[in-house]
GROMACS .gro file of C-alpha atoms in nm:
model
  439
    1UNK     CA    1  -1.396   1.975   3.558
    2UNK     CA    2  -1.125   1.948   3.238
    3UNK     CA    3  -1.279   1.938   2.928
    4UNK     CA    4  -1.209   1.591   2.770
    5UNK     CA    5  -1.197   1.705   2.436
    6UNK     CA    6  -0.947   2.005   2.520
    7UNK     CA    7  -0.658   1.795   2.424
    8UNK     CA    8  -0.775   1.761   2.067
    9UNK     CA    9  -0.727   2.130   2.053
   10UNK     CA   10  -0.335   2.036   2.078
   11UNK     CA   11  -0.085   1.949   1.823
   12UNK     CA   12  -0.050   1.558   1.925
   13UNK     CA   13   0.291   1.516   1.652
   14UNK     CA   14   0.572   1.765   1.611
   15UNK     CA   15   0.781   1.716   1.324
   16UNK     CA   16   1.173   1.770   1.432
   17UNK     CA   17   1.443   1.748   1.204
   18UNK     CA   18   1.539   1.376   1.243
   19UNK     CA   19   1.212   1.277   1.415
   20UNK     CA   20   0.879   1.280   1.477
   21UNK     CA   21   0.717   1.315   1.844
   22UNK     CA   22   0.390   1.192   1.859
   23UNK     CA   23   0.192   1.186   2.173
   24UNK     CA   24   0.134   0.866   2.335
   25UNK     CA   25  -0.159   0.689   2.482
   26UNK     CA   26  -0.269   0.426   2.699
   27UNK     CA   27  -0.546   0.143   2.649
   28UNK     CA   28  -0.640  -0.023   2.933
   29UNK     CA   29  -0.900  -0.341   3.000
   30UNK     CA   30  -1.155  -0.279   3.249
   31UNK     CA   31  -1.369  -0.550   3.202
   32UNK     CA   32  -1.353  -0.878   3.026
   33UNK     CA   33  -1.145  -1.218   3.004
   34UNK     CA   34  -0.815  -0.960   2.972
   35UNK     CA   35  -0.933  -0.718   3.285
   36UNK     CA   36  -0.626  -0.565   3.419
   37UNK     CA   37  -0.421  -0.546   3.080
   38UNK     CA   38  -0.281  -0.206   2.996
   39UNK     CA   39  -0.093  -0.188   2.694
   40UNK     CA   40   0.095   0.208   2.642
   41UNK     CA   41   0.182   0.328   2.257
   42UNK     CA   42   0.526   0.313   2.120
   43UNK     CA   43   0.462   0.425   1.770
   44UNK     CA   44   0.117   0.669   1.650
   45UNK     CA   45  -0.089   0.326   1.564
   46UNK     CA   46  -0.195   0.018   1.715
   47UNK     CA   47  -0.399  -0.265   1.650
   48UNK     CA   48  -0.609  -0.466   1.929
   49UNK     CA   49  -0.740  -0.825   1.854
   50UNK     CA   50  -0.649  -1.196   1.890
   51UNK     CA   51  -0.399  -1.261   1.674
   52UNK     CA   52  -0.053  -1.312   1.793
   53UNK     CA   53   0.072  -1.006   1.648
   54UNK     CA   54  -0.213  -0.759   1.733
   55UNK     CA   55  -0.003  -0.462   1.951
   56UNK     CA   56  -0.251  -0.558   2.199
   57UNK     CA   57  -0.392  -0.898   2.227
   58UNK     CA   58  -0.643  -1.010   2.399
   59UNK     CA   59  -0.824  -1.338   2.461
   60UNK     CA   60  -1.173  -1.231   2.437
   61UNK     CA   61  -1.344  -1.493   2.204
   62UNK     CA   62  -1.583  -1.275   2.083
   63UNK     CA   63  -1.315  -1.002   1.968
   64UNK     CA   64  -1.182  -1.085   1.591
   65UNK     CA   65  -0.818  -1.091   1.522
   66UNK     CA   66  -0.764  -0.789   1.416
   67UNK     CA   67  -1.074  -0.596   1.552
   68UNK     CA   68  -0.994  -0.249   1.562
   69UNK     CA   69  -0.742  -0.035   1.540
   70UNK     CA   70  -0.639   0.312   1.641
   71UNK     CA   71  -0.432   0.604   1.445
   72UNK     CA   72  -0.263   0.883   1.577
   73UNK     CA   73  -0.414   1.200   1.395
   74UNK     CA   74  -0.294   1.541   1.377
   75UNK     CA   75  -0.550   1.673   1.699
   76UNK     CA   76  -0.699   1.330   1.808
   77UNK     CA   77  -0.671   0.971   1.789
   78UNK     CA   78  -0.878   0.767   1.548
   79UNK     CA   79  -1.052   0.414   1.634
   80UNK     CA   80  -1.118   0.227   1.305
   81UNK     CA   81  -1.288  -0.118   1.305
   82UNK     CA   82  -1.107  -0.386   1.077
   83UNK     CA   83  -1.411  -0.515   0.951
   84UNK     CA   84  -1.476  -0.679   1.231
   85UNK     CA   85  -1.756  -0.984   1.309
   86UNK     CA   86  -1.930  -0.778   1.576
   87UNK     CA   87  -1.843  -0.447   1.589
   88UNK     CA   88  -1.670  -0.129   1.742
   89UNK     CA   89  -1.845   0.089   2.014
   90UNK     CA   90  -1.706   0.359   2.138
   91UNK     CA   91  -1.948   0.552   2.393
   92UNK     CA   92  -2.216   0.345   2.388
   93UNK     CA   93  -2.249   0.440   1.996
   94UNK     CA   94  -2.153   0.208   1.717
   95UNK     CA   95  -1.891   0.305   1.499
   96UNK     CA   96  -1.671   0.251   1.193
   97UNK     CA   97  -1.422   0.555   1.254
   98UNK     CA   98  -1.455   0.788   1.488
   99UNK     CA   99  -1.159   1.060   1.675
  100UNK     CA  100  -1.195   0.940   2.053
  101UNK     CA  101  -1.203   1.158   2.351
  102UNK     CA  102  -0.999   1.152   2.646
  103UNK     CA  103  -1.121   0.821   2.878
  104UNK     CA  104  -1.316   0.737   2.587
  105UNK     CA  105  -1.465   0.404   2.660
  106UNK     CA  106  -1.409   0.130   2.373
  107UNK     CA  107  -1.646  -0.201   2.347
  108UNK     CA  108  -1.547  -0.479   2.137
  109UNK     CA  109  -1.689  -0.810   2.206
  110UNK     CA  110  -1.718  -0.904   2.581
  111UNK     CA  111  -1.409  -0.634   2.666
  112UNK     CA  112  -1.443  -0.311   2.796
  113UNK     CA  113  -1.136  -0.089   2.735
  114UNK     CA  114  -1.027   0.252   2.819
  115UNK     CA  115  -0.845   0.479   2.630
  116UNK     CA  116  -0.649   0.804   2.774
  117UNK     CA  117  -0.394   1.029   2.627
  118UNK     CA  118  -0.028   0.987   2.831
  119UNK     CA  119   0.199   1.301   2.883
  120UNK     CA  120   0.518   1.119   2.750
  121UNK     CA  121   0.611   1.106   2.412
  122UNK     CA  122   0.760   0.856   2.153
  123UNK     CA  123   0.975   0.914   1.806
  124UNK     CA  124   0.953   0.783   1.513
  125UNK     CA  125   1.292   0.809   1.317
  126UNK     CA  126   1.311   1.018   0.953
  127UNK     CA  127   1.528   0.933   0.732
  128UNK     CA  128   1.836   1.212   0.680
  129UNK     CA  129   1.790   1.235   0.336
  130UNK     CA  130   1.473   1.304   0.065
  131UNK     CA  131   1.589   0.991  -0.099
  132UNK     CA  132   1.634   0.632  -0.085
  133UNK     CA  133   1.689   0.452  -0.396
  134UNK     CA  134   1.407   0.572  -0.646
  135UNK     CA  135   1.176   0.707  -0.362
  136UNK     CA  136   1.170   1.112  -0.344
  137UNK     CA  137   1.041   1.270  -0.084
  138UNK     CA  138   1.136   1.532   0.165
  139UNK     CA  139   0.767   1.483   0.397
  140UNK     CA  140   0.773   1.373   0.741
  141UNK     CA  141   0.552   1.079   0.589
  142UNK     CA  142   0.778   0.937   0.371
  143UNK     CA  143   1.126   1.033   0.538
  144UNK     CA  144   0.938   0.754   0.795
  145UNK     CA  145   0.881   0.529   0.543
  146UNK     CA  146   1.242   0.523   0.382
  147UNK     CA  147   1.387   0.501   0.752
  148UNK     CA  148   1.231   0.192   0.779
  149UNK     CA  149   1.344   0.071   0.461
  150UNK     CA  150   1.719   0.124   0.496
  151UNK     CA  151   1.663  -0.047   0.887
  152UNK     CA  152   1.506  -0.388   0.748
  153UNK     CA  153   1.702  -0.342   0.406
  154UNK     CA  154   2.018  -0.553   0.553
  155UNK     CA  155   1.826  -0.835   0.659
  156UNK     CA  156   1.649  -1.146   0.563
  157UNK     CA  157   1.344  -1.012   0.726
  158UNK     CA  158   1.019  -1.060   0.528
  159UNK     CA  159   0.827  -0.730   0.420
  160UNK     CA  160   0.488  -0.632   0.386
  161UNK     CA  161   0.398  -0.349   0.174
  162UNK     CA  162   0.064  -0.164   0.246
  163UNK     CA  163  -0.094   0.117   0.082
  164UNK     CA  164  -0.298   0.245  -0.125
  165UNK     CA  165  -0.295   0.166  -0.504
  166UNK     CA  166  -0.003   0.414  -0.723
  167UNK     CA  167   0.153   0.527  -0.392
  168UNK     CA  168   0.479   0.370  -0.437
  169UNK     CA  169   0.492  -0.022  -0.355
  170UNK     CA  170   0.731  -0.171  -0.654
  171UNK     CA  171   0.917   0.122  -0.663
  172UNK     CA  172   0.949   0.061  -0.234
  173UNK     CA  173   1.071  -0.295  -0.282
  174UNK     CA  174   1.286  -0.191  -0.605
  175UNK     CA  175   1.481   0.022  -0.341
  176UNK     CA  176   1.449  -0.169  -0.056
  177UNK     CA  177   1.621  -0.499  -0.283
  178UNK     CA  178   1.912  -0.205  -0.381
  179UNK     CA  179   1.982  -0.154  -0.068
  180UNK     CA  180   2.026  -0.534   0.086
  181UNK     CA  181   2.363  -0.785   0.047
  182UNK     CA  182   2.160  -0.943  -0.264
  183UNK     CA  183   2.147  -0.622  -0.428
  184UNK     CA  184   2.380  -0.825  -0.728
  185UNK     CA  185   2.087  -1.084  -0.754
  186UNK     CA  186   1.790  -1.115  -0.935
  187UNK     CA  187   1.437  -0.909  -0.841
  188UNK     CA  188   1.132  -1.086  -0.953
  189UNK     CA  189   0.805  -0.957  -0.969
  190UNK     CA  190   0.493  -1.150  -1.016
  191UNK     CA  191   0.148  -0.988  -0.991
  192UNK     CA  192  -0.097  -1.195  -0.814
  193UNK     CA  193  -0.418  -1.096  -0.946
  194UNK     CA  194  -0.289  -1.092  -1.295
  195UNK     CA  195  -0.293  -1.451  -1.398
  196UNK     CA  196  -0.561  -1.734  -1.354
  197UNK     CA  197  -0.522  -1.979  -1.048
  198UNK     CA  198  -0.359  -2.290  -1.237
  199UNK     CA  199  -0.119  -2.019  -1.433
  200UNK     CA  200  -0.018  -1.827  -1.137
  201UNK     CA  201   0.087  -2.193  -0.944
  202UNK     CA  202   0.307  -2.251  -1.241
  203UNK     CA  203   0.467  -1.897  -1.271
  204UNK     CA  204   0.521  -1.963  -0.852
  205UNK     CA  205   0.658  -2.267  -0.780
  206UNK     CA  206   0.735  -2.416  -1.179
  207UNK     CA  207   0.597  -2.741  -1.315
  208UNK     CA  208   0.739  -3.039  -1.460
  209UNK     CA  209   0.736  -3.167  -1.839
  210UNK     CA  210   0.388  -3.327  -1.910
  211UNK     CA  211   0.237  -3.233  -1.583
  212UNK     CA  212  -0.040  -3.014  -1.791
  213UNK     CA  213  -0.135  -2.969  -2.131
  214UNK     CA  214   0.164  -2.750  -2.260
  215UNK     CA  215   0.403  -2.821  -2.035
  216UNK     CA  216   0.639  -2.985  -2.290
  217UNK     CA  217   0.947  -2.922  -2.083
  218UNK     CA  218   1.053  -2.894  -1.748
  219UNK     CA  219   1.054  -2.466  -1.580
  220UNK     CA  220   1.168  -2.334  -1.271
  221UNK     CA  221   0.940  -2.098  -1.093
  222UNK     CA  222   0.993  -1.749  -0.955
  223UNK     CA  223   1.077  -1.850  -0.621
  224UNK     CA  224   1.365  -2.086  -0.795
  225UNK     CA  225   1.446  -1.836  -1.070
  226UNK     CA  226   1.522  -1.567  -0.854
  227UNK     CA  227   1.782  -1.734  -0.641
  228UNK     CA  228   1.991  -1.541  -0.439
  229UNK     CA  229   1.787  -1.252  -0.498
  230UNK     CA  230   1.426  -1.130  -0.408
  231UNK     CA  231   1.055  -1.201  -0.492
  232UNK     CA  232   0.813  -0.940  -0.481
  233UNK     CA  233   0.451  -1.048  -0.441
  234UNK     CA  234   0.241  -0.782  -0.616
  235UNK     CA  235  -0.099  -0.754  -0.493
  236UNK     CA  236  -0.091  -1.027  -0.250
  237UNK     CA  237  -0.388  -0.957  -0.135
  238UNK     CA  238  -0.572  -1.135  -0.473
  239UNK     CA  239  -0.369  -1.490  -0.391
  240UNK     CA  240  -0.659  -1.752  -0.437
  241UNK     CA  241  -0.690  -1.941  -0.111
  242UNK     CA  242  -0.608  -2.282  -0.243
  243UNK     CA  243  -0.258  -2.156  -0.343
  244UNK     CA  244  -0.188  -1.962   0.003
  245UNK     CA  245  -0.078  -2.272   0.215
  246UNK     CA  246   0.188  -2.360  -0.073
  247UNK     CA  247   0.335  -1.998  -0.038
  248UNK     CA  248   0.328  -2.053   0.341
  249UNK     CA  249   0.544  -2.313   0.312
  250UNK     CA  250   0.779  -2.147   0.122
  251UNK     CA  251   0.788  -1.878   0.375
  252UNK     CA  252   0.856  -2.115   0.652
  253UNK     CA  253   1.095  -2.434   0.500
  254UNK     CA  254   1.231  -2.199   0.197
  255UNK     CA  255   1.118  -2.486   0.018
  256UNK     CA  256   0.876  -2.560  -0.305
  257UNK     CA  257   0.753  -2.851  -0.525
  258UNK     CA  258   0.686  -2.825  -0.868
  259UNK     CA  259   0.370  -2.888  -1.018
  260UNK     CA  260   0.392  -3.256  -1.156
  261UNK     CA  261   0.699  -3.358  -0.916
  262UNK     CA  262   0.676  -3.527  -0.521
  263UNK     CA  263   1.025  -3.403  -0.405
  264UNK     CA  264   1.062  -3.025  -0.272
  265UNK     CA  265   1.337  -2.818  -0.369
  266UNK     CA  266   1.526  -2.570  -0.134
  267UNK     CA  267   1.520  -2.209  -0.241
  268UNK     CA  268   1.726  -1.928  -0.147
  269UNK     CA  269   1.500  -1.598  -0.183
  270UNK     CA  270   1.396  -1.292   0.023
  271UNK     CA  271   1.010  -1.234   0.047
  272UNK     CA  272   0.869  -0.873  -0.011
  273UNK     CA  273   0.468  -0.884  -0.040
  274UNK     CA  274   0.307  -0.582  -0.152
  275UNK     CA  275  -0.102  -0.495  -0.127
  276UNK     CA  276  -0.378  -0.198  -0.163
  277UNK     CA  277  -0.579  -0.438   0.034
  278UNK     CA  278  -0.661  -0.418   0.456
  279UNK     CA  279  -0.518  -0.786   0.469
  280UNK     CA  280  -0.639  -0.769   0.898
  281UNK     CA  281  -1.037  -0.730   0.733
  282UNK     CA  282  -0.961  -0.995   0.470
  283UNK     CA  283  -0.873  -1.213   0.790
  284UNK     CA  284  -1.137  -1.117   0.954
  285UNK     CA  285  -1.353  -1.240   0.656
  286UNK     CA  286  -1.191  -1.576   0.623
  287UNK     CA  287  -1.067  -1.446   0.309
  288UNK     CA  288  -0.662  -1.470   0.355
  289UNK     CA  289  -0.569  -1.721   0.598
  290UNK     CA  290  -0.400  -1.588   0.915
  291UNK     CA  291  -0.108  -1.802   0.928
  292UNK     CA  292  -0.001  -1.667   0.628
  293UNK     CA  293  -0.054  -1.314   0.707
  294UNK     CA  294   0.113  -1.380   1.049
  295UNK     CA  295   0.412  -1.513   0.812
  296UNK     CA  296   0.398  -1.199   0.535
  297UNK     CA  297   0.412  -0.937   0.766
  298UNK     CA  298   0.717  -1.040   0.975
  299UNK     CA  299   0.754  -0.600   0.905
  300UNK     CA  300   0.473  -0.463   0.767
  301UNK     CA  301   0.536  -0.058   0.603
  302UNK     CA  302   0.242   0.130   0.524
  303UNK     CA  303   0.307   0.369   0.234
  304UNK     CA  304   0.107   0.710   0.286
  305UNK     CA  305  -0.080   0.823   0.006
  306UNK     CA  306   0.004   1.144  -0.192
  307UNK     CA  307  -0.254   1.341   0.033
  308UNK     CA  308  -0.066   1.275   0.325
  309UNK     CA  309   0.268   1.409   0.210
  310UNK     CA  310   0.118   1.763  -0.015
  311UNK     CA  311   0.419   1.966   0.088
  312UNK     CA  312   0.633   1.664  -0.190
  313UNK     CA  313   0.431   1.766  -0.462
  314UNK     CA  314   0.692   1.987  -0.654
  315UNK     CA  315   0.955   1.743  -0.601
  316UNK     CA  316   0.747   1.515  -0.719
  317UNK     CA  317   0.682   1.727  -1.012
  318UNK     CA  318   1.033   1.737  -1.093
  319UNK     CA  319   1.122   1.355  -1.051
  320UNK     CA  320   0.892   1.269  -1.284
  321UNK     CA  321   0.985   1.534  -1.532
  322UNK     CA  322   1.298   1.404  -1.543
  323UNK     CA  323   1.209   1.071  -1.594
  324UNK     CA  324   0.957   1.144  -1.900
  325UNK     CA  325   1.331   1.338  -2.032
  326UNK     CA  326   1.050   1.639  -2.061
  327UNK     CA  327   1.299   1.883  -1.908
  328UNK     CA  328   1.297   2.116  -2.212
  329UNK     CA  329   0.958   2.084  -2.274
  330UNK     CA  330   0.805   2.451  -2.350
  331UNK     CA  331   0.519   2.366  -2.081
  332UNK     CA  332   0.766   2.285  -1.827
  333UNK     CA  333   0.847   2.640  -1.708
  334UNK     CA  334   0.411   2.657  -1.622
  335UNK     CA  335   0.454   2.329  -1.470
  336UNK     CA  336   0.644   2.463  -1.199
  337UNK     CA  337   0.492   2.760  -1.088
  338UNK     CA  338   0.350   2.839  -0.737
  339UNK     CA  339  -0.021   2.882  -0.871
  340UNK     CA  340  -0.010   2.508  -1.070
  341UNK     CA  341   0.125   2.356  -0.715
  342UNK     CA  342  -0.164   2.476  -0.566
  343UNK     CA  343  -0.382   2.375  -0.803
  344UNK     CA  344  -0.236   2.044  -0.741
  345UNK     CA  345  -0.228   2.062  -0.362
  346UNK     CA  346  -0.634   2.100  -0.384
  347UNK     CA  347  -0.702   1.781  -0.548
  348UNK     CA  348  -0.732   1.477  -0.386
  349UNK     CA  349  -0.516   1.282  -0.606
  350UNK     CA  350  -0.732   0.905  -0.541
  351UNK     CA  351  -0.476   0.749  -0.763
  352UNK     CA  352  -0.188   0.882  -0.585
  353UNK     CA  353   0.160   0.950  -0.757
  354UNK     CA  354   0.075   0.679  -1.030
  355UNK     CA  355  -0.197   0.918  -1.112
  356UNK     CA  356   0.046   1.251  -1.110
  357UNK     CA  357   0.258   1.099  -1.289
  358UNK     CA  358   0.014   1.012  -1.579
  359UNK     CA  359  -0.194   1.351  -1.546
  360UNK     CA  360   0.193   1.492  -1.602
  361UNK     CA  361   0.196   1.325  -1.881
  362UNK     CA  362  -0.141   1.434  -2.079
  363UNK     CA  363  -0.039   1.797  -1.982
  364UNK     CA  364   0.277   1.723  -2.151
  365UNK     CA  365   0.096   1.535  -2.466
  366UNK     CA  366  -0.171   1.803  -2.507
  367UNK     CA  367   0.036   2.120  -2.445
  368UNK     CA  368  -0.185   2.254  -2.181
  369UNK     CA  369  -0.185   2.294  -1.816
  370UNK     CA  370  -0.539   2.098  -1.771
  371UNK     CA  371  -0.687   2.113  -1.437
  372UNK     CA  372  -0.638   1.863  -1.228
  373UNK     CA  373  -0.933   1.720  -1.077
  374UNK     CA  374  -1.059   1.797  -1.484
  375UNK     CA  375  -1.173   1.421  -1.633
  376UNK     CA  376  -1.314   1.544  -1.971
  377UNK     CA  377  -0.991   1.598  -2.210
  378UNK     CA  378  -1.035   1.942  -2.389
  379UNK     CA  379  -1.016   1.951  -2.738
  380UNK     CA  380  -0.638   2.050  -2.892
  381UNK     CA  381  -0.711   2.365  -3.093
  382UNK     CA  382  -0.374   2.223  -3.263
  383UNK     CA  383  -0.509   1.884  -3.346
  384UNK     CA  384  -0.485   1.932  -3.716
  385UNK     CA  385  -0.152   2.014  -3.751
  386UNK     CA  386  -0.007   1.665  -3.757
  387UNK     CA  387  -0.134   1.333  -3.950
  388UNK     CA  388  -0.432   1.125  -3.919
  389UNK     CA  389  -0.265   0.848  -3.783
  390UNK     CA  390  -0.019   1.006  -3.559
  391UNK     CA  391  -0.279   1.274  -3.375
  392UNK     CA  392  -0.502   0.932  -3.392
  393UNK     CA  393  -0.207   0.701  -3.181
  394UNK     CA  394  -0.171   1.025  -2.944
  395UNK     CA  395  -0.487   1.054  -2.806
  396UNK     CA  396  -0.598   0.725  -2.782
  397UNK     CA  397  -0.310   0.716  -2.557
  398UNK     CA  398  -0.486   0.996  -2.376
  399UNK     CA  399  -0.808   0.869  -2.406
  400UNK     CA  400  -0.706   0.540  -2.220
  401UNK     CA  401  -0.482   0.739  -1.932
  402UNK     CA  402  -0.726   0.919  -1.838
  403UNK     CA  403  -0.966   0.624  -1.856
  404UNK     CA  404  -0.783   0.342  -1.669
  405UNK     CA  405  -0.678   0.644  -1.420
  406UNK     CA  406  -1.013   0.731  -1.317
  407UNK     CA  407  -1.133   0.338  -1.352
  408UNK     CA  408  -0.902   0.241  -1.115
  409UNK     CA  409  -0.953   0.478  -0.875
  410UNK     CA  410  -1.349   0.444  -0.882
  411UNK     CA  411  -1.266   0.097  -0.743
  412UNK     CA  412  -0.999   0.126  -0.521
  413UNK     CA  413  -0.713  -0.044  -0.770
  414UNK     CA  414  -0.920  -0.356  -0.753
  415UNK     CA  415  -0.802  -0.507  -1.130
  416UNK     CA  416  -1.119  -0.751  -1.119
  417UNK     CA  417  -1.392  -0.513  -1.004
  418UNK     CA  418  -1.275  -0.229  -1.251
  419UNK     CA  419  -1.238  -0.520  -1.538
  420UNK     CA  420  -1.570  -0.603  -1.471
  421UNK     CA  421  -1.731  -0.239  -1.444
  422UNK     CA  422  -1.551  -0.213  -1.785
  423UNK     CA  423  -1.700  -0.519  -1.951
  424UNK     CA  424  -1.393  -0.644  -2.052
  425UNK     CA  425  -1.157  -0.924  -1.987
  426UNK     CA  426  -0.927  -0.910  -1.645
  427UNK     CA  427  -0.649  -1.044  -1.868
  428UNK     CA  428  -0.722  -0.819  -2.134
  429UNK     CA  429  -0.742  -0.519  -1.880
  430UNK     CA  430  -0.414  -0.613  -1.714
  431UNK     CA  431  -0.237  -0.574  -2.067
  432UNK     CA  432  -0.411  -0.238  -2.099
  433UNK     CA  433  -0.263  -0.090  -1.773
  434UNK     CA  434   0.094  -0.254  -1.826
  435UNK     CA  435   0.091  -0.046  -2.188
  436UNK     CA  436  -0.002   0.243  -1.990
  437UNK     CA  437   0.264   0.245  -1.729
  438UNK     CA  438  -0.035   0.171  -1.469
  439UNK     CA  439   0.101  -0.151  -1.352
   0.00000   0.00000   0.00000
């Protein structure tokens, strides 16, 4: 008998020059209100729940909306429950994440469901080039990413942007507004976890004169400022849940109503949402409303984080030494030497290319090649060769880099959590990271 585990043993994506061919597999139901459903993979994920836009959706009551879902790896395929209300069994053994074996059998509510690797194959499309609009990159992660991009980039198509926090989100929807007919139009960012409830409905959808204390004159809001143009909805994920049906309107009618007024206004905006958050699990938890998500991510892109795409790193390197105009700095020659990329390949890099980019930066500010994965800032044997004030300003800038870095990374670029490990402020925080470059 075949060894079900043999095909793990096998490369299960091959990385081509325009594509990549990932293995495909096959879910079937075997028992349950859905027996008889077989669903095959087109891309190297799926998701299985109720909603309407789970890949494969079933009507098992006692399966969430987005229960589970399952990632192609590089020698098996991973089942990952979305924080589901009752759980992912795979075997007979309860699990969060686990690589599945060939006929592996998959439990998730009432449903019984069998999963088997298929000997066909499917591509996913690279992009020709290692750039598209500010994004770098010449992986097989990220040529994916910016394929995608340029395909929805001529439409009206609402985007959701997923990923991890510092891997790239504005800068995604920066190039992905370039690159669409209302390029010439504004692009508006508002952060959603930034600003208090009753502020952020104002900065939205605009209020009318005397409809609060301080509104002494009529304002437009985002949505109407940005006409013509696009929106981006940073961390989307933090939008309080009484404001959520007002953005799903907008989404739907292209329509809003200003705090104070009855009448709604017709607005003429593209929608690009953008989140560190698993938006299925906040569903799951009652926590976003469904609808909406249903709404956000008409395309959703998942940005891969800088672990996923090592073999960037010295482009990456170089990007960003351009952009800090540290080309002729006397470190830069060390900065780009085989030994310091693979002292950079070995760390994990939680904070992704936000955090190269600042870690770039102390090197640059302290002279020194630190190590990467090094918190504790070494002591500048030249630190007395400038004045008080100025070697004072210069590494309190370090000092709070290398703090917010690691802060944010300890809880998962969650601005309230890390405010509130800090003891200080949200508000207060947020200013700290904008002055920092971190958001």
């Amino acid at each position: 008998m075949a060894d079900p585990w043999a095909i793990t043993t096998e490369p299960l994506r091959e990385t081509q020059r325009d594509r990549v061919r990932v293995r495909q597999f096959r879910i079937t139901v075997e028992d349950g209100p859905d027996r008889g459903t077989s669903l095959l993979s087109t891309r190297d994920r799926l998701t299985i729940g109720t909603h309407e836009i789970a890949n494969l959706r079933l009507t098992d009551r006692a399966v969430s909306r987005f229960h589970c879902e399952l990632e192609l790896g590089e020698h098996a395929v991973i089942v990952r429950d979305l924080r589901s209300r009752n759980g992912t069994t795979v075997d007979s053994v309860p699990v969060l994440e686990a690589p599945l074996r060939d006929h592996a059998l998959i439990v998730i509510g009432t449903s019984h469901l069998r999963f088997q690797h298929e000997a066909g194959h499917a591509d996913i499309p690279l992009a020709p080039a290692e750039k598209f609009g500010r994004f770098v990159g010449g992986s097989a992660a990220i040529r994916a990413v910016m394929a995608e991009l340029a395909r929805v980039a001529p439409s009206e198509t609402t985007v959701l942007l997923a990923g991890e926090t510092g891997t790239g989100k504005e800068l995604a929807a920066e190039s992905l507004h370039a690159a669409s007919p209302r390029a010439g139009a504004p692009l508006l960012v508002v952060d959603c976890g930034a600003l208090p409830p009753e502020l952020l409905d104002a900065e939205l959808f605009g209020h009318a004169r005397g409809a609060f204390t301080g509104a002494e004159q009529d304002r437009a809001g985002i949505f109407e400022a940005a006409a013509g143009g696009t929106v981006l909805l940073d961390e989307i994920g933090e939008l309080p849940l009484g404001l959520q049906p007002k953005l799903l309107r907008v989404l739907e009618a292209r329509e809003v109503r200003r705090i104070g007024e009855t009448a709604y206004r017709p607005v003429n905006v593209r929608v690009v949402a953008a989140t560190h958050r698993d938006l299925r699990g906040a569903v799951n938890e009652a926590q976003f409303r469904a609808d909406l998500y249903y709404r956000l991510a008409v395309v959703e892109i998942r940005l891969p984080a800088l672990r996923e795409r090592r073999e960037d790193l010295a482009l990456l390197v170089d990007t960003i030494l351009e952009q800090l105009h540290a080309t002729d700095h006397p470190l830069v020659a060390t900065l780009r030497t085989p030994s310091f990329y693979e002292a950079l390949a070995a760390h994990a890099w939680p904070g992704n290319v936000r955090e190269l980019r600042n870690y770039l930066e102390r090197c640059l500010a302290l002279r020194a090649p630190l190590p990467p994965a090094a918190h504790a800032t070494p002591v500048d044997p030249h630190v007395a060769n400038e004045p008080l004030e100025q070697a004072r300003e210069r590494w309190v800038k370090v000092f709070e880099h290398a703090y917010l870095t690691d802060l944010l990374a300890k809880h998962d670029g969650n601005v309230t959590a890390a405010a509130r490990a800090a003891g200080v402020d949200r508000a207060h925080l947020y200013r700290l990271l904008w002055r920092n470059g971190l958001k």
